[in-house]
Short mmCIF file of N, CA and C in Angstrom, two decimals:
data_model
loop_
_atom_site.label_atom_id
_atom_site.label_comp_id
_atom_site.label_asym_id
_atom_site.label_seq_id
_atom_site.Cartn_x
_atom_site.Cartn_y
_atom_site.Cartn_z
N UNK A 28 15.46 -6.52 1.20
CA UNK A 28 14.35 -6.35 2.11
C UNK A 28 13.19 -7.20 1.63
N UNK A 29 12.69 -8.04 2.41
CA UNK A 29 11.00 -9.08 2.41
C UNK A 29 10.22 -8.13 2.99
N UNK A 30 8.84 -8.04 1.80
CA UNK A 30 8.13 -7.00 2.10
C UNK A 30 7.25 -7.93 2.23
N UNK A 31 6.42 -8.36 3.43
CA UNK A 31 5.09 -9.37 3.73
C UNK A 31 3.48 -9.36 4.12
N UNK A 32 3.03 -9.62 3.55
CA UNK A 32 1.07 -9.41 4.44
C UNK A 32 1.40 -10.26 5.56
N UNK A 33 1.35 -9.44 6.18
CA UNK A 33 1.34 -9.44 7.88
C UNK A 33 -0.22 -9.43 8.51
N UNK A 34 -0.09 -10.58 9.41
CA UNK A 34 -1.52 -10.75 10.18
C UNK A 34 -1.59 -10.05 11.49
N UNK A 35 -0.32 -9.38 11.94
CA UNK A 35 -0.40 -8.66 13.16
C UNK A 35 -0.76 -9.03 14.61
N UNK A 36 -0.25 -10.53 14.33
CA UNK A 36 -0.12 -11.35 15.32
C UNK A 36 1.39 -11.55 16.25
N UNK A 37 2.28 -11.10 15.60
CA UNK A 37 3.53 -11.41 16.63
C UNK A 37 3.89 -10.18 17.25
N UNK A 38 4.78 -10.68 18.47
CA UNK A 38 5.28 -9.40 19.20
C UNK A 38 6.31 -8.08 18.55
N UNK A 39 6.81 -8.63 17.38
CA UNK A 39 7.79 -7.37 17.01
C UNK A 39 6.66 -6.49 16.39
N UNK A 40 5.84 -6.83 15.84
CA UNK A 40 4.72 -5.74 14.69
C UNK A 40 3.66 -4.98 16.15
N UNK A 41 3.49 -6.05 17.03
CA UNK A 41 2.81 -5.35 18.45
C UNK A 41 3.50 -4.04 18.87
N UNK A 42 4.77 -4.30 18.76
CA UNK A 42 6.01 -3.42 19.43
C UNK A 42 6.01 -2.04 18.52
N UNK A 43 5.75 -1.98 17.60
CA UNK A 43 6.50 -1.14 16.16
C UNK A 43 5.15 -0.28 16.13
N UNK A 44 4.14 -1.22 16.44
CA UNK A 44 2.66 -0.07 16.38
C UNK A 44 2.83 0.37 17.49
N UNK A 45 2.66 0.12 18.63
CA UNK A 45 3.32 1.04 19.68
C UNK A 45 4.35 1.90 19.50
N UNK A 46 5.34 2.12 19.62
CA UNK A 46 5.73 2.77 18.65
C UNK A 46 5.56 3.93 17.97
N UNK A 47 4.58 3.51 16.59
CA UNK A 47 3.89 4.53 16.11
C UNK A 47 3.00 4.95 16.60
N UNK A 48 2.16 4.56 17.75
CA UNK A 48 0.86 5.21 17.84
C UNK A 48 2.12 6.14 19.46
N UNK A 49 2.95 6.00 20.10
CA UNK A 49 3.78 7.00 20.89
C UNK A 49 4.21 8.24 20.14
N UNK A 50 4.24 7.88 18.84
CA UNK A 50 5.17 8.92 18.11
C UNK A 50 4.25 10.05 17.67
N UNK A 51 2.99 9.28 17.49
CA UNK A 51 1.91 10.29 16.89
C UNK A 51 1.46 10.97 18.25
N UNK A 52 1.24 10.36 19.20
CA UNK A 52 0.91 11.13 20.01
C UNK A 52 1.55 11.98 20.80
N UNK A 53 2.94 12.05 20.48
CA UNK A 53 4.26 12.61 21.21
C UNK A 53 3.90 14.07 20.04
N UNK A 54 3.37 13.83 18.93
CA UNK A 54 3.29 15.07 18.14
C UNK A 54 2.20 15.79 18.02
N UNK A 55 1.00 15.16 18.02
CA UNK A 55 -0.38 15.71 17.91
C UNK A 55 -1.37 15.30 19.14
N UNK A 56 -1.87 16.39 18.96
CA UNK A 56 -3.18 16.42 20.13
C UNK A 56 -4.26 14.77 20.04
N UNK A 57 -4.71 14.65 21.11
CA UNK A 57 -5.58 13.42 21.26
C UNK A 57 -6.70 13.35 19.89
N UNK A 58 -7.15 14.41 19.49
CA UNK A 58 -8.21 14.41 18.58
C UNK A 58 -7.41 14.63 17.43
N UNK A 59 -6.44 14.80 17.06
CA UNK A 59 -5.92 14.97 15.60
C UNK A 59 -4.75 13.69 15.53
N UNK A 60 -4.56 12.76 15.99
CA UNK A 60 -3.98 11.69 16.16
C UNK A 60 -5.36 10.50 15.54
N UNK A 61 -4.95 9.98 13.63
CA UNK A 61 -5.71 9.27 13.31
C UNK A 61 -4.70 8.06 12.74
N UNK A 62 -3.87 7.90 13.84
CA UNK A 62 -2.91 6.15 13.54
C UNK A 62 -3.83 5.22 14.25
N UNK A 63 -3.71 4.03 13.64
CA UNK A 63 -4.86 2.95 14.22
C UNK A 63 -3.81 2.02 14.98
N UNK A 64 -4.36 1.32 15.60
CA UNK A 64 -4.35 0.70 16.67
C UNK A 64 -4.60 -0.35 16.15
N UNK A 65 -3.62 -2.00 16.88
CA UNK A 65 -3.87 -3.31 16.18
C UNK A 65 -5.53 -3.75 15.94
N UNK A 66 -5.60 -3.69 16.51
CA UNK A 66 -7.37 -3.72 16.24
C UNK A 66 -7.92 -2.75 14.87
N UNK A 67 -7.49 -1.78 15.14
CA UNK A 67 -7.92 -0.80 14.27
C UNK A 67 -7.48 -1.37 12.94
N UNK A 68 -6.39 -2.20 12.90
CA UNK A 68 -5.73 -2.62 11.50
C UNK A 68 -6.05 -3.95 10.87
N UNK A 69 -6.77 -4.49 12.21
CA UNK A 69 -6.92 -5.92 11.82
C UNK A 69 -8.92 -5.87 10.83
N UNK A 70 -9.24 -4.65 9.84
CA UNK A 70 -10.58 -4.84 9.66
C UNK A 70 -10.00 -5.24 8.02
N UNK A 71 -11.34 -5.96 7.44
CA UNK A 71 -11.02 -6.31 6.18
C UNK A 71 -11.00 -5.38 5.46
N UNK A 72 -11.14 -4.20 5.20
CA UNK A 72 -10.51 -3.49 4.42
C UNK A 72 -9.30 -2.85 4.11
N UNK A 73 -8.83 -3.60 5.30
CA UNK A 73 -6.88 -3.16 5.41
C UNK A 73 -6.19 -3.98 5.70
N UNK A 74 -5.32 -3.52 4.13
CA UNK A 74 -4.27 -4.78 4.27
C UNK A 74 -2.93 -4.03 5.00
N UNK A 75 -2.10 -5.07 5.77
CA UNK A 75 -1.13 -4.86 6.36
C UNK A 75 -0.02 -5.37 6.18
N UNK A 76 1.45 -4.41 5.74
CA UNK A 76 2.52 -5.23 5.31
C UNK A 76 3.81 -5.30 6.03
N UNK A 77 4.96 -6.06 6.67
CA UNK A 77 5.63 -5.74 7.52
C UNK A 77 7.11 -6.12 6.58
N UNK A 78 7.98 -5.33 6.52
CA UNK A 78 9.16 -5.48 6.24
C UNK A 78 10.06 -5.69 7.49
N UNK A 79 10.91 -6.66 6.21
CA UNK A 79 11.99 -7.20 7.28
C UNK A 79 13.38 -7.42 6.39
N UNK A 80 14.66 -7.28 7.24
CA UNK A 80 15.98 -7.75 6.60
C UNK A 80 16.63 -8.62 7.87
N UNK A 81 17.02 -9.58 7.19
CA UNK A 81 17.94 -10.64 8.12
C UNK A 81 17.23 -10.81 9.38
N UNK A 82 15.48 -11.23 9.42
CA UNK A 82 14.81 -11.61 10.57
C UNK A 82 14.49 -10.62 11.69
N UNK A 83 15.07 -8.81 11.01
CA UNK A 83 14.50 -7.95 12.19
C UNK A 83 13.62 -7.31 10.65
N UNK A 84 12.84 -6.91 11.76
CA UNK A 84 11.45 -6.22 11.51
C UNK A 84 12.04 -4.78 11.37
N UNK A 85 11.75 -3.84 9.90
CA UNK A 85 12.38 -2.69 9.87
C UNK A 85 11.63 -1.90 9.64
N UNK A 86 10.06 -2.17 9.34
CA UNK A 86 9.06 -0.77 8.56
C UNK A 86 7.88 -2.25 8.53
N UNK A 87 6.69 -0.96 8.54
CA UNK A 87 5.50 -1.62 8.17
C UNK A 87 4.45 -0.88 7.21
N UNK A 88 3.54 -0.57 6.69
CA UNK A 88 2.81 -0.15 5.88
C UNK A 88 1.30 -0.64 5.49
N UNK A 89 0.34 0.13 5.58
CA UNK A 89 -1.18 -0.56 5.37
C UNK A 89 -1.66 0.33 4.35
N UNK A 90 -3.02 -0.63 3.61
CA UNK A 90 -3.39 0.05 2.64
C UNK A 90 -5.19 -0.08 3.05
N UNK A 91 -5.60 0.71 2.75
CA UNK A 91 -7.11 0.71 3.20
C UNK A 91 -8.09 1.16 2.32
N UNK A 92 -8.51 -0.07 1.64
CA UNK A 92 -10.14 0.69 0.44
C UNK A 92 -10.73 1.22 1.39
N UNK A 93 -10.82 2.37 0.41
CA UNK A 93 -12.15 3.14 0.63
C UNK A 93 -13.28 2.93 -0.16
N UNK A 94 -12.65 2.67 -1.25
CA UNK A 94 -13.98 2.45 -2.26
C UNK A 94 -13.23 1.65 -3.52
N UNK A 95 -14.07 0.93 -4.27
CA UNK A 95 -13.50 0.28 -5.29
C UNK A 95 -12.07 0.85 -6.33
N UNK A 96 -12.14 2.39 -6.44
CA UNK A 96 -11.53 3.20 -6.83
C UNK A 96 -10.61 3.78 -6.10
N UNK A 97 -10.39 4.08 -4.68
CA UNK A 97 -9.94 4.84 -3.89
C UNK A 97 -9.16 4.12 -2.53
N UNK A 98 -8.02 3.99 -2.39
CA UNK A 98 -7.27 3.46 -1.60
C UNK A 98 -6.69 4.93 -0.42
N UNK A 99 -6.47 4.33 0.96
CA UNK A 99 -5.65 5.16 1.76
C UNK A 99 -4.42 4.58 2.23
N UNK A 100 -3.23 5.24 2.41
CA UNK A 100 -2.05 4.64 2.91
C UNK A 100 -2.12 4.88 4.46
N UNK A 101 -2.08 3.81 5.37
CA UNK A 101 -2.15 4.08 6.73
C UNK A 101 -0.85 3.25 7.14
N UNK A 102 -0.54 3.98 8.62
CA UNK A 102 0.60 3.02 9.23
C UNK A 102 2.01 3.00 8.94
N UNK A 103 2.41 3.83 8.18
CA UNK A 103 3.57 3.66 7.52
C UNK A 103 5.00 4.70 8.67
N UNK A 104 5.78 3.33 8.90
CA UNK A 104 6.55 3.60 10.08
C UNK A 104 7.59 2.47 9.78
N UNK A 105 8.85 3.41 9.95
CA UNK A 105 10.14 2.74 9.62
C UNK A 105 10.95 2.50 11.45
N UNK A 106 11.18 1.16 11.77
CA UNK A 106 11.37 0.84 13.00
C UNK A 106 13.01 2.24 12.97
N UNK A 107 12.88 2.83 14.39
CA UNK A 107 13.97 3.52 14.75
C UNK A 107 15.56 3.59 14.10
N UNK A 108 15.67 1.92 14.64
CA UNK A 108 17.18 2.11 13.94
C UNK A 108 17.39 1.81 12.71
N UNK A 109 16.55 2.13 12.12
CA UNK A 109 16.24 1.91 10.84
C UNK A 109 16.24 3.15 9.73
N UNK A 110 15.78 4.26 10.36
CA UNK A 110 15.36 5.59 9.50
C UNK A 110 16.36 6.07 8.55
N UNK A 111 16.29 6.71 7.81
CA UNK A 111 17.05 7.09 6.47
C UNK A 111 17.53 6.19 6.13
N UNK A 112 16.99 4.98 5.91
CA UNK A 112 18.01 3.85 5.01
C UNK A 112 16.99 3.34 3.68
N UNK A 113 15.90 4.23 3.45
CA UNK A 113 14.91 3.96 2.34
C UNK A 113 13.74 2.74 2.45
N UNK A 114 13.76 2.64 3.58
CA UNK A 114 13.02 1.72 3.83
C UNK A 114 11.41 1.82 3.54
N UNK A 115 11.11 3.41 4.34
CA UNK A 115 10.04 4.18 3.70
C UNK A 115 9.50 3.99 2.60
N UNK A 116 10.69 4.37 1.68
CA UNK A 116 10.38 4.75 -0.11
C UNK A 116 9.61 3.16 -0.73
N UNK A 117 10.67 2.09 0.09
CA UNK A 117 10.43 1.00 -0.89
C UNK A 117 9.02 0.25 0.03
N UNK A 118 8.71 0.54 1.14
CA UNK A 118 7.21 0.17 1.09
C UNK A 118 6.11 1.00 0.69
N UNK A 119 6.43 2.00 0.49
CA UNK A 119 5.44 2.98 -0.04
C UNK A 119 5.22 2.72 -1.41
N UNK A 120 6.47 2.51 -2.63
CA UNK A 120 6.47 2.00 -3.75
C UNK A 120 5.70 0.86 -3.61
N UNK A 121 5.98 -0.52 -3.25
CA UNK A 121 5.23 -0.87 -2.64
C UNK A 121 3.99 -1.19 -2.61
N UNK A 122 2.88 -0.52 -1.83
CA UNK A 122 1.70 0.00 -1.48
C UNK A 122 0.87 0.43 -2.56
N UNK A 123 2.11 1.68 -3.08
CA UNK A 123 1.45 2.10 -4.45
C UNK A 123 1.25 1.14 -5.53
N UNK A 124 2.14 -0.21 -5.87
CA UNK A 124 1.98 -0.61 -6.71
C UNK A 124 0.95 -1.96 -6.75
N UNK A 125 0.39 -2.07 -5.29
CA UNK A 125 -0.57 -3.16 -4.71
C UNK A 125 -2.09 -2.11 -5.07
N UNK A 126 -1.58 -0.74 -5.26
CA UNK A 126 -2.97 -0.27 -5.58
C UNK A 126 -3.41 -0.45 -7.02
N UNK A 127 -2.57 -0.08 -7.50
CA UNK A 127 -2.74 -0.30 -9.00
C UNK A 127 -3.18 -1.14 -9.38
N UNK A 128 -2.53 -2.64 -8.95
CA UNK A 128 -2.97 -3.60 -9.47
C UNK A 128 -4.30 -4.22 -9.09
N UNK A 129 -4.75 -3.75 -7.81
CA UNK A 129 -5.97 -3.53 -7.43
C UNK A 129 -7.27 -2.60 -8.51
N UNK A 130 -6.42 -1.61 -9.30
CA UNK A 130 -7.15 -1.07 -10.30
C UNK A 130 -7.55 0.38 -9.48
N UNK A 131 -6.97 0.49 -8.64
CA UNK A 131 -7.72 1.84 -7.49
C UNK A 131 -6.95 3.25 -8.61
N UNK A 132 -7.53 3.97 -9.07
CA UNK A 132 -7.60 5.33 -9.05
C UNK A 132 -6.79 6.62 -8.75
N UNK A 133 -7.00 6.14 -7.82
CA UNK A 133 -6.46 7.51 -6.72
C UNK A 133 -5.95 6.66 -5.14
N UNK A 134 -4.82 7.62 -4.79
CA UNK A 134 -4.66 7.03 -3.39
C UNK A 134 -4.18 8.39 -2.54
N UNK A 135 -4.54 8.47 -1.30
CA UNK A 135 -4.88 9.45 -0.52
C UNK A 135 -3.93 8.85 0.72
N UNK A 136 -3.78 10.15 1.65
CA UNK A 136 -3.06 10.07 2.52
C UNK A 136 -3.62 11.29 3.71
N UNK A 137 -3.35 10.99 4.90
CA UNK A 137 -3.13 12.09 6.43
C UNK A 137 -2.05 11.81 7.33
N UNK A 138 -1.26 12.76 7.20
CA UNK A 138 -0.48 13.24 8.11
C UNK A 138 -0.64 14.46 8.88
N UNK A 139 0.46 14.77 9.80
CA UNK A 139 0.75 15.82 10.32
C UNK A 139 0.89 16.68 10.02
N UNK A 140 0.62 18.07 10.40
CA UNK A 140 1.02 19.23 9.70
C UNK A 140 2.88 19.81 10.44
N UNK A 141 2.93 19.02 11.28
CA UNK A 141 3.61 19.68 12.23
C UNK A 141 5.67 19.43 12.04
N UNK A 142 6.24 20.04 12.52
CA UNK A 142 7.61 19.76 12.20
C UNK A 142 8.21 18.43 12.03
N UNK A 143 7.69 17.63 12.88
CA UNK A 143 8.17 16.23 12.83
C UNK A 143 7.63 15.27 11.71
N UNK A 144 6.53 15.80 10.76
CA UNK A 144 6.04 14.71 9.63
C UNK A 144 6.73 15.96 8.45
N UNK A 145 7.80 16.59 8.26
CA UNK A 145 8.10 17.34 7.49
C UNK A 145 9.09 15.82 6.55
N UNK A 146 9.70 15.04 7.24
CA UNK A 146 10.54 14.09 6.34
C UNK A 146 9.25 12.92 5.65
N UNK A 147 8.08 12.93 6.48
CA UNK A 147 7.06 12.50 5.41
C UNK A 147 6.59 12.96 4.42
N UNK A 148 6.16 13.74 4.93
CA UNK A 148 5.43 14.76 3.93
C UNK A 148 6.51 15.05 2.65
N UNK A 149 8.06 15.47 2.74
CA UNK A 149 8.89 15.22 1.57
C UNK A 149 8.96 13.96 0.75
N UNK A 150 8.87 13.06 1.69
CA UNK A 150 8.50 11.31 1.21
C UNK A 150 7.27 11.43 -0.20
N UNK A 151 6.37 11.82 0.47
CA UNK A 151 5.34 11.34 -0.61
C UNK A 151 5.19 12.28 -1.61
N UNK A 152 6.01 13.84 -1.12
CA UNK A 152 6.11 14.92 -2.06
C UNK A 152 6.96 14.02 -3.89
N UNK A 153 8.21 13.53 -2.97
CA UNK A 153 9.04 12.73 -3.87
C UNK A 153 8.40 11.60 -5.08
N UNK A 154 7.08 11.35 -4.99
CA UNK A 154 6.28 10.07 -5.28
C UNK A 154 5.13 10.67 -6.02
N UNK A 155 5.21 12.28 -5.98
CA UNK A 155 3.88 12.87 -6.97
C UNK A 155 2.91 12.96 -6.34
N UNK A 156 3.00 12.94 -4.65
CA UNK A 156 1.43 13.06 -4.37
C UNK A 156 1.50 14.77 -4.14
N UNK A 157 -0.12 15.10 -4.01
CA UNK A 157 -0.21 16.36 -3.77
C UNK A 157 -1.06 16.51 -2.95
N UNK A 158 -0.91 18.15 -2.20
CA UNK A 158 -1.84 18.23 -1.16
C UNK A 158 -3.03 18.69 -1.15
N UNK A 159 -4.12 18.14 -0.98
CA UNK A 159 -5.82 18.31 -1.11
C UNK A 159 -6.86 18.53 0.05
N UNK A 160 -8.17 18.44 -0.14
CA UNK A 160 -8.55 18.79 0.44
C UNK A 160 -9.14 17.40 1.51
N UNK A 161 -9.86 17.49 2.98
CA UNK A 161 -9.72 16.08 3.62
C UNK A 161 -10.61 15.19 2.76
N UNK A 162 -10.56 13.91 2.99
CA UNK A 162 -11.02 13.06 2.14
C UNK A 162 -12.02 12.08 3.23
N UNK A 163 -12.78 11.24 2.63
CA UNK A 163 -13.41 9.95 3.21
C UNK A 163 -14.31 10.87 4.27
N UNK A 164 -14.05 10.50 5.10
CA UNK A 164 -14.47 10.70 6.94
C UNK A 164 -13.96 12.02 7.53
N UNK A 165 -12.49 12.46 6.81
CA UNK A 165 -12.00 13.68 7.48
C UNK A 165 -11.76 14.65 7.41
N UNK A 166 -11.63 15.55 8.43
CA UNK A 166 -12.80 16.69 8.75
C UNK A 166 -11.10 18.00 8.95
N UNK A 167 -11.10 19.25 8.07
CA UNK A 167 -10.31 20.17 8.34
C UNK A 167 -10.02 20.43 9.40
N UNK A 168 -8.62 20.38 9.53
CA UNK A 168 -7.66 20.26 10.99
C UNK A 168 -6.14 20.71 11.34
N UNK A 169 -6.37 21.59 11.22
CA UNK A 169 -4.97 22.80 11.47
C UNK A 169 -3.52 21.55 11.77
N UNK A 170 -4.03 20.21 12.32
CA UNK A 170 -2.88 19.75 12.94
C UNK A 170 -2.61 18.70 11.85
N UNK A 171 -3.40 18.43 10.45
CA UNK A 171 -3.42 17.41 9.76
C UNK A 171 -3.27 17.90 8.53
N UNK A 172 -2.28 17.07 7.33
CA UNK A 172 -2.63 17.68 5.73
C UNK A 172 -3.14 16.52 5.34
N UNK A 173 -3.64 16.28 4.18
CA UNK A 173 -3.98 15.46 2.87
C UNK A 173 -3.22 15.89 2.16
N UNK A 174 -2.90 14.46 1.52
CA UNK A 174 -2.08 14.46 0.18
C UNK A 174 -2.79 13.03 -0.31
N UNK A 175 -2.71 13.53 -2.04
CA UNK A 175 -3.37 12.57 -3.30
C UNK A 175 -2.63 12.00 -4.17
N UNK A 176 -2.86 11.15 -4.51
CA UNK A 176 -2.49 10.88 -6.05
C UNK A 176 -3.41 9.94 -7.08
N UNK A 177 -3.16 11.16 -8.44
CA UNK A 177 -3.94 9.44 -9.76
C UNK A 177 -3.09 9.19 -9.91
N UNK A 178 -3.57 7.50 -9.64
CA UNK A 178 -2.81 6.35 -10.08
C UNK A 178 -2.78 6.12 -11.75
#
């Protein structure tokens, strides 16, 4: 698998955020739905990475300072026919290890609370993060958890 900084300019990464932003909203209410939108991904504080094997596009992953110390994982979506093949794990590894070397601290996460982010939420369980209280900007939400980790 080629794991790449992606500028979020071609049609398969257009396709895949669609996609994710259907999936989030197929699960959570309009106001507890905080997946960004190409725009939303294209600001300089977030970097964006797109995996690929043999020229298809299989998972993508973003990382977003918050602060010199403090990174968030956003975006992280394994294309359909793709799921359970670890694709997840190894951009998340990944992510995590673009933080580090960044020198960040701590890295934070929001998901779902709801049945369908239960194979995430085991994801990052697997990786040592833990669940906290909201972070940055966000605000306690029956439909959302936080999860942390020191780096």
């Amino acid at each position: 698998m080629d794991i790449k900084l992606d500028d979020l300019t071609g049609s398969e990464i257009a396709a895949l955020i669609g996609e994710h932003l259907q999936g989030m909203a197929l699960h959570s209410p309009p106001e507890s739905v905080h997946a960004l939108n190409l725009e939303g991904l294209r600001k300089p504080e977030i970097s964006f990475w797109s995996a690929w094997e043999q020229g298809e596009l299989v998972g993508c992953g973003a990382l977003k300072q918050l602060d010199g110390q403090h990174g968030e994982i956003k975006s992280m979506r394994t294309a359909s026919a793709h799921v359970r093949k670890g694709i997840a794990r190894r951009m998340l590894a990944h992510i995590m290890e673009e933080a580090k070397r960044r020198g960040y601290k701590r890295l934070s996460l929001e998901t779902g609370s709801m049945e369908a982010f239960v194979p995430a939420k085991k994801l990052y369980e697997s990786f040592g993060f833990q669940y906290c209280q909201p972070f940055a900007d966000y605000k306690e939400d029956p439909n959302s958890v936080f999860m942390t980790k020191e780096l």
